PDB file of N, CA and C in Angstrom:
ATOM      1  N   MET A   1      57.454  18.385-111.742  1.00  0.00           N
ATOM      2  CA  MET A   1      58.883  18.387-111.664  1.00  0.00           C
ATOM      3  C   MET A   1      59.487  18.893-112.960  1.00  0.00           C
ATOM      4  N   THR A   2      59.628  20.153-113.054  1.00  0.00           N
ATOM      5  CA  THR A   2      60.229  20.725-114.252  1.00  0.00           C
ATOM      6  C   THR A   2      61.388  21.611-113.869  1.00  0.00           C
ATOM      7  N   THR A   3      62.388  21.596-114.733  1.00  0.00           N
ATOM      8  CA  THR A   3      63.507  22.513-114.563  1.00  0.00           C
ATOM      9  C   THR A   3      63.674  23.282-115.858  1.00  0.00           C
ATOM     10  N   ALA A   4      64.275  24.420-115.741  1.00  0.00           N
ATOM     11  CA  ALA A   4      64.418  25.285-116.909  1.00  0.00           C
ATOM     12  C   ALA A   4      65.527  24.805-117.836  1.00  0.00           C
ATOM     13  N   THR A   5      66.536  24.174-117.308  1.00  0.00           N
ATOM     14  CA  THR A   5      67.677  23.833-118.140  1.00  0.00           C
ATOM     15  C   THR A   5      67.626  22.424-118.687  1.00  0.00           C
ATOM     16  N   ARG A   6      67.170  21.487-117.901  1.00  0.00           N
ATOM     17  CA  ARG A   6      67.238  20.105-118.347  1.00  0.00           C
ATOM     18  C   ARG A   6      65.937  19.388-117.988  1.00  0.00           C
ATOM     19  N   PRO A   7      65.347  18.711-118.996  1.00  0.00           N
ATOM     20  CA  PRO A   7      64.112  18.003-118.671  1.00  0.00           C
ATOM     21  C   PRO A   7      64.373  16.867-117.671  1.00  0.00           C
ATOM     22  N   THR A   8      63.395  16.625-116.872  1.00  0.00           N
ATOM     23  CA  THR A   8      63.521  15.541-115.883  1.00  0.00           C
ATOM     24  C   THR A   8      62.499  14.470-116.171  1.00  0.00           C
ATOM     25  N   PHE A   9      62.821  13.272-115.802  1.00  0.00           N
ATOM     26  CA  PHE A   9      61.893  12.158-115.967  1.00  0.00           C
ATOM     27  C   PHE A   9      61.009  12.042-114.730  1.00  0.00           C
ATOM     28  N   ASP A  10      59.799  11.627-114.981  1.00  0.00           N
ATOM     29  CA  ASP A  10      58.935  11.258-113.862  1.00  0.00           C
ATOM     30  C   ASP A  10      59.451   9.911-113.379  1.00  0.00           C
ATOM     31  N   LEU A  11      59.850   9.851-112.149  1.00  0.00           N
ATOM     32  CA  LEU A  11      60.476   8.638-111.641  1.00  0.00           C
ATOM     33  C   LEU A  11      59.538   7.438-111.682  1.00  0.00           C
ATOM     34  N   GLN A  12      58.249   7.656-111.527  1.00  0.00           N
ATOM     35  CA  GLN A  12      57.320   6.529-111.496  1.00  0.00           C
ATOM     36  C   GLN A  12      57.063   5.974-112.893  1.00  0.00           C
ATOM     37  N   THR A  13      56.864   6.856-113.891  1.00  0.00           N
ATOM     38  CA  THR A  13      56.517   6.370-115.229  1.00  0.00           C
ATOM     39  C   THR A  13      57.718   6.300-116.160  1.00  0.00           C
ATOM     40  N   GLY A  14      58.788   7.006-115.816  1.00  0.00           N
ATOM     41  CA  GLY A  14      59.956   7.021-116.686  1.00  0.00           C
ATOM     42  C   GLY A  14      59.761   7.884-117.923  1.00  0.00           C
ATOM     43  N   GLN A  15      58.818   8.826-117.878  1.00  0.00           N
ATOM     44  CA  GLN A  15      58.530   9.694-119.019  1.00  0.00           C
ATOM     45  C   GLN A  15      58.664  11.157-118.621  1.00  0.00           C
ATOM     46  N   LEU A  16      58.771  11.990-119.638  1.00  0.00           N
ATOM     47  CA  LEU A  16      58.813  13.432-119.411  1.00  0.00           C
ATOM     48  C   LEU A  16      57.414  13.927-119.102  1.00  0.00           C
ATOM     49  N   THR A  17      57.359  15.030-118.404  1.00  0.00           N
ATOM     50  CA  THR A  17      56.047  15.603-118.112  1.00  0.00           C
ATOM     51  C   THR A  17      55.505  16.269-119.366  1.00  0.00           C
ATOM     52  N   LYS A  18      54.227  16.539-119.358  1.00  0.00           N
ATOM     53  CA  LYS A  18      53.554  17.160-120.497  1.00  0.00           C
ATOM     54  C   LYS A  18      54.147  18.538-120.796  1.00  0.00           C
ATOM     55  N   GLU A  19      54.424  19.290-119.758  1.00  0.00           N
ATOM     56  CA  GLU A  19      55.002  20.630-119.911  1.00  0.00           C
ATOM     57  C   GLU A  19      56.385  20.552-120.544  1.00  0.00           C
ATOM     58  N   GLU A  20      57.187  19.589-120.112  1.00  0.00           N
ATOM     59  CA  GLU A  20      58.525  19.425-120.673  1.00  0.00           C
ATOM     60  C   GLU A  20      58.456  19.000-122.138  1.00  0.00           C
ATOM     61  N   LEU A  21      57.512  18.135-122.471  1.00  0.00           N
ATOM     62  CA  LEU A  21      57.331  17.740-123.869  1.00  0.00           C
ATOM     63  C   LEU A  21      56.929  18.932-124.728  1.00  0.00           C
ATOM     64  N   GLU A  22      56.051  19.780-124.207  1.00  0.00           N
ATOM     65  CA  GLU A  22      55.643  20.984-124.937  1.00  0.00           C
ATOM     66  C   GLU A  22      56.825  21.919-125.131  1.00  0.00           C
ATOM     67  N   ASN A  23      57.650  22.064-124.085  1.00  0.00           N
ATOM     68  CA  ASN A  23      58.840  22.920-124.198  1.00  0.00           C
ATOM     69  C   ASN A  23      59.805  22.379-125.254  1.00  0.00           C
ATOM     70  N   ILE A  24      59.978  21.057-125.267  1.00  0.00           N
ATOM     71  CA  ILE A  24      60.854  20.444-126.267  1.00  0.00           C
ATOM     72  C   ILE A  24      60.285  20.664-127.659  1.00  0.00           C
ATOM     73  N   ASP A  25      58.973  20.479-127.825  1.00  0.00           N
ATOM     74  CA  ASP A  25      58.335  20.712-129.121  1.00  0.00           C
ATOM     75  C   ASP A  25      58.516  22.161-129.563  1.00  0.00           C
ATOM     76  N   LEU A  26      58.337  23.091-128.618  1.00  0.00           N
ATOM     77  CA  LEU A  26      58.510  24.511-128.947  1.00  0.00           C
ATOM     78  C   LEU A  26      59.951  24.807-129.355  1.00  0.00           C
ATOM     79  N   LYS A  27      60.902  24.216-128.623  1.00  0.00           N
ATOM     80  CA  LYS A  27      62.313  24.428-128.965  1.00  0.00           C
ATOM     81  C   LYS A  27      62.625  23.854-130.345  1.00  0.00           C
ATOM     82  N   GLU A  28      62.069  22.671-130.644  1.00  0.00           N
ATOM     83  CA  GLU A  28      62.286  22.069-131.957  1.00  0.00           C
ATOM     84  C   GLU A  28      61.678  22.933-133.057  1.00  0.00           C
ATOM     85  N   GLU A  29      60.482  23.454-132.806  1.00  0.00           N
ATOM     86  CA  GLU A  29      59.847  24.335-133.788  1.00  0.00           C
ATOM     87  C   GLU A  29      60.661  25.606-133.979  1.00  0.00           C
ATOM     88  N   LEU A  30      61.167  26.145-132.880  1.00  0.00           N
ATOM     89  CA  LEU A  30      61.994  27.350-132.966  1.00  0.00           C
ATOM     90  C   LEU A  30      63.267  27.066-133.764  1.00  0.00           C
ATOM     91  N   LEU A  31      63.920  25.942-133.475  1.00  0.00           N
ATOM     92  CA  LEU A  31      65.127  25.581-134.227  1.00  0.00           C
ATOM     93  C   LEU A  31      64.813  25.367-135.702  1.00  0.00           C
ATOM     94  N   LYS A  32      63.684  24.724-135.971  1.00  0.00           N
ATOM     95  CA  LYS A  32      63.277  24.492-137.357  1.00  0.00           C
ATOM     96  C   LYS A  32      63.020  25.822-138.066  1.00  0.00           C
ATOM     97  N   ALA A  33      62.323  26.740-137.383  1.00  0.00           N
ATOM     98  CA  ALA A  33      62.045  28.053-137.968  1.00  0.00           C
ATOM     99  C   ALA A  33      63.340  28.823-138.214  1.00  0.00           C
ATOM    100  N   GLU A  34      64.263  28.760-137.252  1.00  0.00           N
ATOM    101  CA  GLU A  34      65.549  29.449-137.424  1.00  0.00           C
ATOM    102  C   GLU A  34      66.326  28.860-138.603  1.00  0.00           C
ATOM    103  N   ARG A  35      66.306  27.522-138.722  1.00  0.00           N
ATOM    104  CA  ARG A  35      67.008  26.862-139.820  1.00  0.00           C
ATOM    105  C   ARG A  35      66.387  27.255-141.165  1.00  0.00           C
ATOM    106  N   GLU A  36      65.049  27.263-141.232  1.00  0.00           N
ATOM    107  CA  GLU A  36      64.371  27.656-142.470  1.00  0.00           C
ATOM    108  C   GLU A  36      64.677  29.104-142.821  1.00  0.00           C
ATOM    109  N   HIS A  37      64.680  29.971-141.800  1.00  0.00           N
ATOM    110  CA  HIS A  37      64.998  31.383-142.026  1.00  0.00           C
ATOM    111  C   HIS A  37      66.434  31.524-142.540  1.00  0.00           C
ATOM    112  N   PHE A  38      67.352  30.804-141.920  1.00  0.00           N
ATOM    113  CA  PHE A  38      68.747  30.849-142.347  1.00  0.00           C
ATOM    114  C   PHE A  38      68.889  30.352-143.780  1.00  0.00           C
ATOM    115  N   GLU A  39      68.213  29.239-144.095  1.00  0.00           N
ATOM    116  CA  GLU A  39      68.274  28.696-145.454  1.00  0.00           C
ATOM    117  C   GLU A  39      67.668  29.665-146.457  1.00  0.00           C
ATOM    118  N   LYS A  40      66.590  30.336-146.055  1.00  0.00           N
ATOM    119  CA  LYS A  40      65.956  31.318-146.935  1.00  0.00           C
ATOM    120  C   LYS A  40      66.913  32.474-147.208  1.00  0.00           C
ATOM    121  N   ILE A  41      67.523  32.986-146.147  1.00  0.00           N
ATOM    122  CA  ILE A  41      68.475  34.096-146.304  1.00  0.00           C
ATOM    123  C   ILE A  41      69.663  33.650-147.150  1.00  0.00           C
ATOM    124  N   GLN A  42      70.147  32.445-146.878  1.00  0.00           N
ATOM    125  CA  GLN A  42      71.277  31.925-147.646  1.00  0.00           C
ATOM    126  C   GLN A  42      70.897  31.778-149.121  1.00  0.00           C
ATOM    127  N   GLY A  43      69.676  31.292-149.381  1.00  0.00           N
ATOM    128  CA  GLY A  43      69.204  31.158-150.761  1.00  0.00           C
ATOM    129  C   GLY A  43      69.087  32.505-151.447  1.00  0.00           C
ATOM    130  N   GLU A  44      68.573  33.500-150.710  1.00  0.00           N
ATOM    131  CA  GLU A  44      68.450  34.846-151.285  1.00  0.00           C
ATOM    132  C   GLU A  44      69.821  35.419-151.599  1.00  0.00           C
ATOM    133  N   GLN A  45      70.759  35.220-150.680  1.00  0.00           N
ATOM    134  CA  GLN A  45      72.114  35.725-150.920  1.00  0.00           C
ATOM    135  C   GLN A  45      72.741  35.036-152.122  1.00  0.00           C
ATOM    136  N   LEU A  46      72.483  33.740-152.242  1.00  0.00           N
ATOM    137  CA  LEU A  46      73.010  33.004-153.388  1.00  0.00           C
ATOM    138  C   LEU A  46      72.391  33.513-154.682  1.00  0.00           C
ATOM    139  N   ARG A  47      71.064  33.731-154.671  1.00  0.00           N
ATOM    140  CA  ARG A  47      70.400  34.266-155.868  1.00  0.00           C
ATOM    141  C   ARG A  47      70.939  35.651-156.213  1.00  0.00           C
ATOM    142  N   LYS A  48      71.139  36.481-155.184  1.00  0.00           N
ATOM    143  CA  LYS A  48      71.688  37.817-155.432  1.00  0.00           C
ATOM    144  C   LYS A  48      73.086  37.723-156.027  1.00  0.00           C
ATOM    145  N   ALA A  49      73.888  36.809-155.496  1.00  0.00           N
ATOM    146  CA  ALA A  49      75.253  36.651-156.003  1.00  0.00           C
ATOM    147  C   ALA A  49      75.228  36.185-157.450  1.00  0.00           C
ATOM    148  N   VAL A  50      74.368  35.218-157.754  1.00  0.00           N
ATOM    149  CA  VAL A  50      74.258  34.721-159.127  1.00  0.00           C
ATOM    150  C   VAL A  50      73.744  35.824-160.032  1.00  0.00           C
ATOM    151  N   PHE A  51      72.708  36.543-159.574  1.00  0.00           N
ATOM    152  CA  PHE A  51      72.147  37.638-160.360  1.00  0.00           C
ATOM    153  C   PHE A  51      73.190  38.724-160.569  1.00  0.00           C
ATOM    154  N   SER A  52      73.945  39.015-159.510  1.00  0.00           N
ATOM    155  CA  SER A  52      74.999  40.024-159.605  1.00  0.00           C
ATOM    156  C   SER A  52      76.055  39.586-160.615  1.00  0.00           C
ATOM    157  N   ASP A  53      76.421  38.298-160.572  1.00  0.00           N
ATOM    158  CA  ASP A  53      77.392  37.786-161.539  1.00  0.00           C
ATOM    159  C   ASP A  53      76.857  37.917-162.954  1.00  0.00           C
ATOM    160  N   LYS A  54      75.558  37.628-163.136  1.00  0.00           N
ATOM    161  CA  LYS A  54      74.967  37.749-164.466  1.00  0.00           C
ATOM    162  C   LYS A  54      74.978  39.202-164.921  1.00  0.00           C
ATOM    163  N   GLU A  55      74.656  40.130-163.994  1.00  0.00           N
ATOM    164  CA  GLU A  55      74.684  41.557-164.348  1.00  0.00           C
ATOM    165  C   GLU A  55      76.095  41.974-164.735  1.00  0.00           C
ATOM    166  N   GLU A  56      77.085  41.535-163.945  1.00  0.00           N
ATOM    167  CA  GLU A  56      78.469  41.877-164.258  1.00  0.00           C
ATOM    168  C   GLU A  56      78.873  41.290-165.610  1.00  0.00           C
ATOM    169  N   GLU A  57      78.427  40.066-165.853  1.00  0.00           N
ATOM    170  CA  GLU A  57      78.736  39.426-167.133  1.00  0.00           C
ATOM    171  C   GLU A  57      78.087  40.194-168.280  1.00  0.00           C
ATOM    172  N   GLU A  58      76.832  40.625-168.075  1.00  0.00           N
ATOM    173  CA  GLU A  58      76.148  41.408-169.105  1.00  0.00           C
ATOM    174  C   GLU A  58      76.850  42.744-169.311  1.00  0.00           C
ATOM    175  N   ASP A  59      77.280  43.380-168.203  1.00  0.00           N
ATOM    176  CA  ASP A  59      78.010  44.640-168.316  1.00  0.00           C
ATOM    177  C   ASP A  59      79.323  44.436-169.065  1.00  0.00           C
ATOM    178  N   ASP A  60      80.031  43.347-168.729  1.00  0.00           N
ATOM    179  CA  ASP A  60      81.290  43.048-169.417  1.00  0.00           C
ATOM    180  C   ASP A  60      81.048  42.806-170.904  1.00  0.00           C
ATOM    181  N   THR A  61      79.986  42.068-171.208  1.00  0.00           N
ATOM    182  CA  THR A  61      79.653  41.787-172.606  1.00  0.00           C
ATOM    183  C   THR A  61      79.336  43.080-173.341  1.00  0.00           C
ATOM    184  N   ALA A  62      78.548  43.946-172.705  1.00  0.00           N
ATOM    185  CA  ALA A  62      78.201  45.225-173.330  1.00  0.00           C
ATOM    186  C   ALA A  62      79.460  46.064-173.556  1.00  0.00           C
ATOM    187  N   ALA A  63      80.351  46.087-172.573  1.00  0.00           N
ATOM    188  CA  ALA A  63      81.593  46.853-172.715  1.00  0.00           C
ATOM    189  C   ALA A  63      82.451  46.289-173.850  1.00  0.00           C
ATOM    190  N   LEU A  64      82.514  44.968-173.935  1.00  0.00           N
ATOM    191  CA  LEU A  64      83.293  44.350-175.017  1.00  0.00           C
ATOM    192  C   LEU A  64      82.679  44.642-176.380  1.00  0.00           C
ATOM    193  N   LEU A  65      81.348  44.619-176.450  1.00  0.00           N
ATOM    194  CA  LEU A  65      80.687  44.940-177.722  1.00  0.00           C
ATOM    195  C   LEU A  65      80.954  46.385-178.123  1.00  0.00           C
ATOM    196  N   LEU A  66      80.914  47.294-177.155  1.00  0.00           N
ATOM    197  CA  LEU A  66      81.227  48.695-177.453  1.00  0.00           C
ATOM    198  C   LEU A  66      82.667  48.839-177.937  1.00  0.00           C
ATOM    199  N   GLU A  67      83.579  48.132-177.272  1.00  0.00           N
ATOM    200  CA  GLU A  67      84.983  48.180-177.676  1.00  0.00           C
ATOM    201  C   GLU A  67      85.156  47.611-179.086  1.00  0.00           C
ATOM    202  N   LEU A  68      84.440  46.524-179.377  1.00  0.00           N
ATOM    203  CA  LEU A  68      84.499  45.925-180.709  1.00  0.00           C
ATOM    204  C   LEU A  68      83.976  46.896-181.762  1.00  0.00           C
ATOM    205  N   GLU A  69      82.865  47.566-181.470  1.00  0.00           N
ATOM    206  CA  GLU A  69      82.319  48.560-182.402  1.00  0.00           C
ATOM    207  C   GLU A  69      83.313  49.695-182.619  1.00  0.00           C
ATOM    208  N   LYS A  70      83.965  50.120-181.543  1.00  0.00           N
ATOM    209  CA  LYS A  70      84.962  51.188-181.647  1.00  0.00           C
ATOM    210  C   LYS A  70      86.118  50.746-182.550  1.00  0.00           C
ATOM    211  N   ILE A  71      86.579  49.510-182.354  1.00  0.00           N
ATOM    212  CA  ILE A  71      87.676  48.985-183.175  1.00  0.00           C
ATOM    213  C   ILE A  71      87.249  48.882-184.633  1.00  0.00           C
ATOM    214  N   LYS A  72      86.031  48.388-184.870  1.00  0.00           N
ATOM    215  CA  LYS A  72      85.527  48.291-186.244  1.00  0.00           C
ATOM    216  C   LYS A  72      85.436  49.671-186.884  1.00  0.00           C
ATOM    217  N   LYS A  73      84.957  50.652-186.115  1.00  0.00           N
ATOM    218  CA  LYS A  73      84.830  52.013-186.635  1.00  0.00           C
ATOM    219  C   LYS A  73      86.207  52.578-186.974  1.00  0.00           C
ATOM    220  N   GLU A  74      87.168  52.374-186.067  1.00  0.00           N
ATOM    221  CA  GLU A  74      88.524  52.858-186.328  1.00  0.00           C
ATOM    222  C   GLU A  74      89.120  52.165-187.551  1.00  0.00           C
ATOM    223  N   GLY A  75      88.864  50.859-187.679  1.00  0.00           N
ATOM    224  CA  GLY A  75      89.353  50.117-188.848  1.00  0.00           C
ATOM    225  C   GLY A  75      88.741  50.640-190.130  1.00  0.00           C
ATOM    226  N   ALA A  76      87.430  50.912-190.087  1.00  0.00           N
ATOM    227  CA  ALA A  76      86.745  51.437-191.273  1.00  0.00           C
ATOM    228  C   ALA A  76      87.278  52.822-191.621  1.00  0.00           C
ATOM    229  N   GLU A  77      87.517  53.653-190.602  1.00  0.00           N
ATOM    230  CA  GLU A  77      88.061  54.988-190.852  1.00  0.00           C
ATOM    231  C   GLU A  77      89.462  54.893-191.448  1.00  0.00           C
ATOM    232  N   GLU A  78      90.269  53.974-190.937  1.00  0.00           N
ATOM    233  CA  GLU A  78      91.625  53.791-191.458  1.00  0.00           C
ATOM    234  C   GLU A  78      91.576  53.311-192.903  1.00  0.00           C
ATOM    235  N   LYS A  79      90.682  52.363-193.173  1.00  0.00           N
ATOM    236  CA  LYS A  79      90.540  51.849-194.536  1.00  0.00           C
ATOM    237  C   LYS A  79      90.082  52.967-195.470  1.00  0.00           C
ATOM    238  N   GLU A  80      89.132  53.773-195.022  1.00  0.00           N
ATOM    239  CA  GLU A  80      88.639  54.891-195.831  1.00  0.00           C
ATOM    240  C   GLU A  80      89.756  55.900-196.085  1.00  0.00           C
ATOM    241  N   ARG A  81      90.566  56.172-195.056  1.00  0.00           N
ATOM    242  CA  ARG A  81      91.678  57.107-195.204  1.00  0.00           C
ATOM    243  C   ARG A  81      92.687  56.576-196.222  1.00  0.00           C
ATOM    244  N   MET A  82      92.974  55.274-196.151  1.00  0.00           N
ATOM    245  CA  MET A  82      93.924  54.683-197.097  1.00  0.00           C
ATOM    246  C   MET A  82      93.379  54.729-198.522  1.00  0.00           C
ATOM    247  N   GLU A  83      92.090  54.459-198.698  1.00  0.00           N
ATOM    248  CA  GLU A  83      91.475  54.539-200.029  1.00  0.00           C
ATOM    249  C   GLU A  83      91.550  55.966-200.561  1.00  0.00           C
ATOM    250  N   LEU A  84      91.301  56.937-199.681  1.00  0.00           N
ATOM    251  CA  LEU A  84      91.377  58.343-200.078  1.00  0.00           C
ATOM    252  C   LEU A  84      92.803  58.700-200.501  1.00  0.00           C
ATOM    253  N   GLU A  85      93.787  58.214-199.742  1.00  0.00           N
ATOM    254  CA  GLU A  85      95.180  58.471-200.105  1.00  0.00           C
ATOM    255  C   GLU A  85      95.518  57.849-201.460  1.00  0.00           C
ATOM    256  N   LYS A  86      95.022  56.626-201.693  1.00  0.00           N
ATOM    257  CA  LYS A  86      95.254  55.976-202.992  1.00  0.00           C
ATOM    258  C   LYS A  86      94.641  56.793-204.119  1.00  0.00           C
ATOM    259  N   MET A  87      93.420  57.279-203.892  1.00  0.00           N
ATOM    260  CA  MET A  87      92.751  58.078-204.923  1.00  0.00           C
ATOM    261  C   MET A  87      93.503  59.379-205.161  1.00  0.00           C
ATOM    262  N   GLU A  88      93.982  60.014-204.079  1.00  0.00           N
ATOM    263  CA  GLU A  88      94.736  61.255-204.232  1.00  0.00           C
ATOM    264  C   GLU A  88      96.042  60.994-204.976  1.00  0.00           C
ATOM    265  N   PHE A  89      96.685  59.874-204.660  1.00  0.00           N
ATOM    266  CA  PHE A  89      97.928  59.532-205.346  1.00  0.00           C
ATOM    267  C   PHE A  89      97.667  59.268-206.825  1.00  0.00           C
ATOM    268  N   ALA A  90      96.572  58.539-207.097  1.00  0.00           N
ATOM    269  CA  ALA A  90      96.213  58.265-208.499  1.00  0.00           C
ATOM    270  C   ALA A  90      95.894  59.570-209.223  1.00  0.00           C
ATOM    271  N   GLU A  91      95.180  60.463-208.540  1.00  0.00           N
ATOM    272  CA  GLU A  91      94.844  61.758-209.143  1.00  0.00           C
ATOM    273  C   GLU A  91      96.119  62.552-209.418  1.00  0.00           C
ATOM    274  N   TYR A  92      97.040  62.521-208.454  1.00  0.00           N
ATOM    275  CA  TYR A  92      98.313  63.213-208.650  1.00  0.00           C
ATOM    276  C   TYR A  92      99.051  62.621-209.854  1.00  0.00           C
ATOM    277  N   GLY A  93      99.025  61.295-209.960  1.00  0.00           N
ATOM    278  CA  GLY A  93      99.678  60.635-211.101  1.00  0.00           C
ATOM    279  C   GLY A  93      99.038  61.046-212.412  1.00  0.00           C
ATOM    280  N   LEU A  94      97.699  61.118-212.427  1.00  0.00           N
ATOM    281  CA  LEU A  94      97.011  61.545-213.648  1.00  0.00           C
ATOM    282  C   LEU A  94      97.345  62.988-213.986  1.00  0.00           C
ATOM    283  N   LEU A  95      97.379  63.839-212.968  1.00  0.00           N
ATOM    284  CA  LEU A  95      97.729  65.241-213.216  1.00  0.00           C
ATOM    285  C   LEU A  95      99.151  65.350-213.767  1.00  0.00           C
ATOM    286  N   HIS A  96     100.052  64.579-213.185  1.00  0.00           N
ATOM    287  CA  HIS A  96     101.431  64.595-213.659  1.00  0.00           C
ATOM    288  C   HIS A  96     101.499  64.090-215.103  1.00  0.00           C
ATOM    289  N   PHE A  97     100.756  63.006-215.377  1.00  0.00           N
ATOM    290  CA  PHE A  97     100.707  62.463-216.735  1.00  0.00           C
ATOM    291  C   PHE A  97     100.130  63.499-217.697  1.00  0.00           C
ATOM    292  N   TYR A  98      99.059  64.173-217.280  1.00  0.00           N
ATOM    293  CA  TYR A  98      98.433  65.206-218.113  1.00  0.00           C
ATOM    294  C   TYR A  98      99.417  66.341-218.358  1.00  0.00           C
ATOM    295  N   PHE A  99     100.128  66.754-217.311  1.00  0.00           N
ATOM    296  CA  PHE A  99     101.106  67.827-217.451  1.00  0.00           C
ATOM    297  C   PHE A  99     102.194  67.429-218.451  1.00  0.00           C
ATOM    298  N   LEU A 100     102.699  66.201-218.316  1.00  0.00           N
ATOM    299  CA  LEU A 100     103.739  65.743-219.243  1.00  0.00           C
ATOM    300  C   LEU A 100     103.214  65.683-220.673  1.00  0.00           C
ATOM    301  N   ASN A 101     102.015  65.168-220.861  1.00  0.00           N
ATOM    302  CA  ASN A 101     101.431  65.090-222.208  1.00  0.00           C
ATOM    303  C   ASN A 101     101.234  66.482-222.791  1.00  0.00           C
ATOM    304  N   THR A 102     100.768  67.394-221.946  1.00  0.00           N
ATOM    305  CA  THR A 102     100.568  68.768-222.415  1.00  0.00           C
ATOM    306  C   THR A 102     101.909  69.379-222.810  1.00  0.00           C
ATOM    307  N   THR A 103     102.920  69.158-221.983  1.00  0.00           N
ATOM    308  CA  THR A 103     104.251  69.688-222.279  1.00  0.00           C
ATOM    309  C   THR A 103     104.783  69.092-223.578  1.00  0.00           C
ATOM    310  N   ILE A 104     104.624  67.807-223.721  1.00  0.00           N
ATOM    311  CA  ILE A 104     105.080  67.148-224.955  1.00  0.00           C
ATOM    312  C   ILE A 104     104.315  67.696-226.155  1.00  0.00           C
ATOM    313  N   TYR A 105     103.012  67.848-226.019  1.00  0.00           N
ATOM    314  CA  TYR A 105     102.189  68.355-227.117  1.00  0.00           C
ATOM    315  C   TYR A 105     102.635  69.760-227.500  1.00  0.00           C
ATOM    316  N   ILE A 106     102.815  70.608-226.478  1.00  0.00           N
ATOM    317  CA  ILE A 106     103.239  71.981-226.764  1.00  0.00           C
ATOM    318  C   ILE A 106     104.609  71.968-227.450  1.00  0.00           C
ATOM    319  N   THR A 107     105.492  71.130-226.964  1.00  0.00           N
ATOM    320  CA  THR A 107     106.824  71.038-227.558  1.00  0.00           C
ATOM    321  C   THR A 107     106.733  70.560-229.002  1.00  0.00           C
ATOM    322  N   VAL A 108     105.932  69.538-229.248  1.00  0.00           N
ATOM    323  CA  VAL A 108     105.787  68.995-230.601  1.00  0.00           C
ATOM    324  C   VAL A 108     105.172  70.039-231.514  1.00  0.00           C
ATOM    325  N   VAL A 109     104.129  70.708-231.041  1.00  0.00           N
ATOM    326  CA  VAL A 109     103.472  71.725-231.861  1.00  0.00           C
ATOM    327  C   VAL A 109     104.439  72.878-232.130  1.00  0.00           C
ATOM    328  N   SER A 110     105.172  73.279-231.107  1.00  0.00           N
ATOM    329  CA  SER A 110     106.125  74.386-231.286  1.00  0.00           C
ATOM    330  C   SER A 110     107.211  74.010-232.283  1.00  0.00           C
ATOM    331  N   VAL A 111     107.720  72.816-232.175  1.00  0.00           N
ATOM    332  CA  VAL A 111     108.781  72.367-233.072  1.00  0.00           C
ATOM    333  C   VAL A 111     108.238  72.239-234.487  1.00  0.00           C
ATOM    334  N   SER A 112     107.040  71.712-234.629  1.00  0.00           N
ATOM    335  CA  SER A 112     106.494  71.529-235.970  1.00  0.00           C
ATOM    336  C   SER A 112     106.123  72.871-236.590  1.00  0.00           C
ATOM    337  N   GLU A 113     105.757  73.858-235.813  1.00  0.00           N
ATOM    338  CA  GLU A 113     105.454  75.176-236.365  1.00  0.00           C
ATOM    339  C   GLU A 113     106.737  75.871-236.832  1.00  0.00           C
ATOM    340  N   LYS A 114     107.845  75.584-236.175  1.00  0.00           N
ATOM    341  CA  LYS A 114     109.114  76.179-236.567  1.00  0.00           C
ATOM    342  C   LYS A 114     109.602  75.573-237.881  1.00  0.00           C
ATOM    343  N   ASP A 115     109.217  74.371-238.144  1.00  0.00           N
ATOM    344  CA  ASP A 115     109.679  73.707-239.366  1.00  0.00           C
ATOM    345  C   ASP A 115     108.941  74.225-240.515  1.00  0.00           C
TER     346      ASP A 115
END
């Protein structure tokens, strides 16, 4: 006495038939296998998502480090440019001072030669 949709009891013993018990065991094994497969896939997807997040985080970190290096380089170039301008200004001041001293010297020598 077996049916495809619903197990039946043996009216005399009040138990399921051997075939029905095997079908139930097979269905339970199938459900267990499907659940394990689903959990495995879900775990893999979770690992991929975590790994993907780590890769994105590493990419973001690398991009930030590159940006930081760029900023440091620009800062160093700006500092170097300012130092160069200071040196050029100091050189200009020295040249101007030298020119004035030379002019004064020539004037003093010229005046003293006239005397």
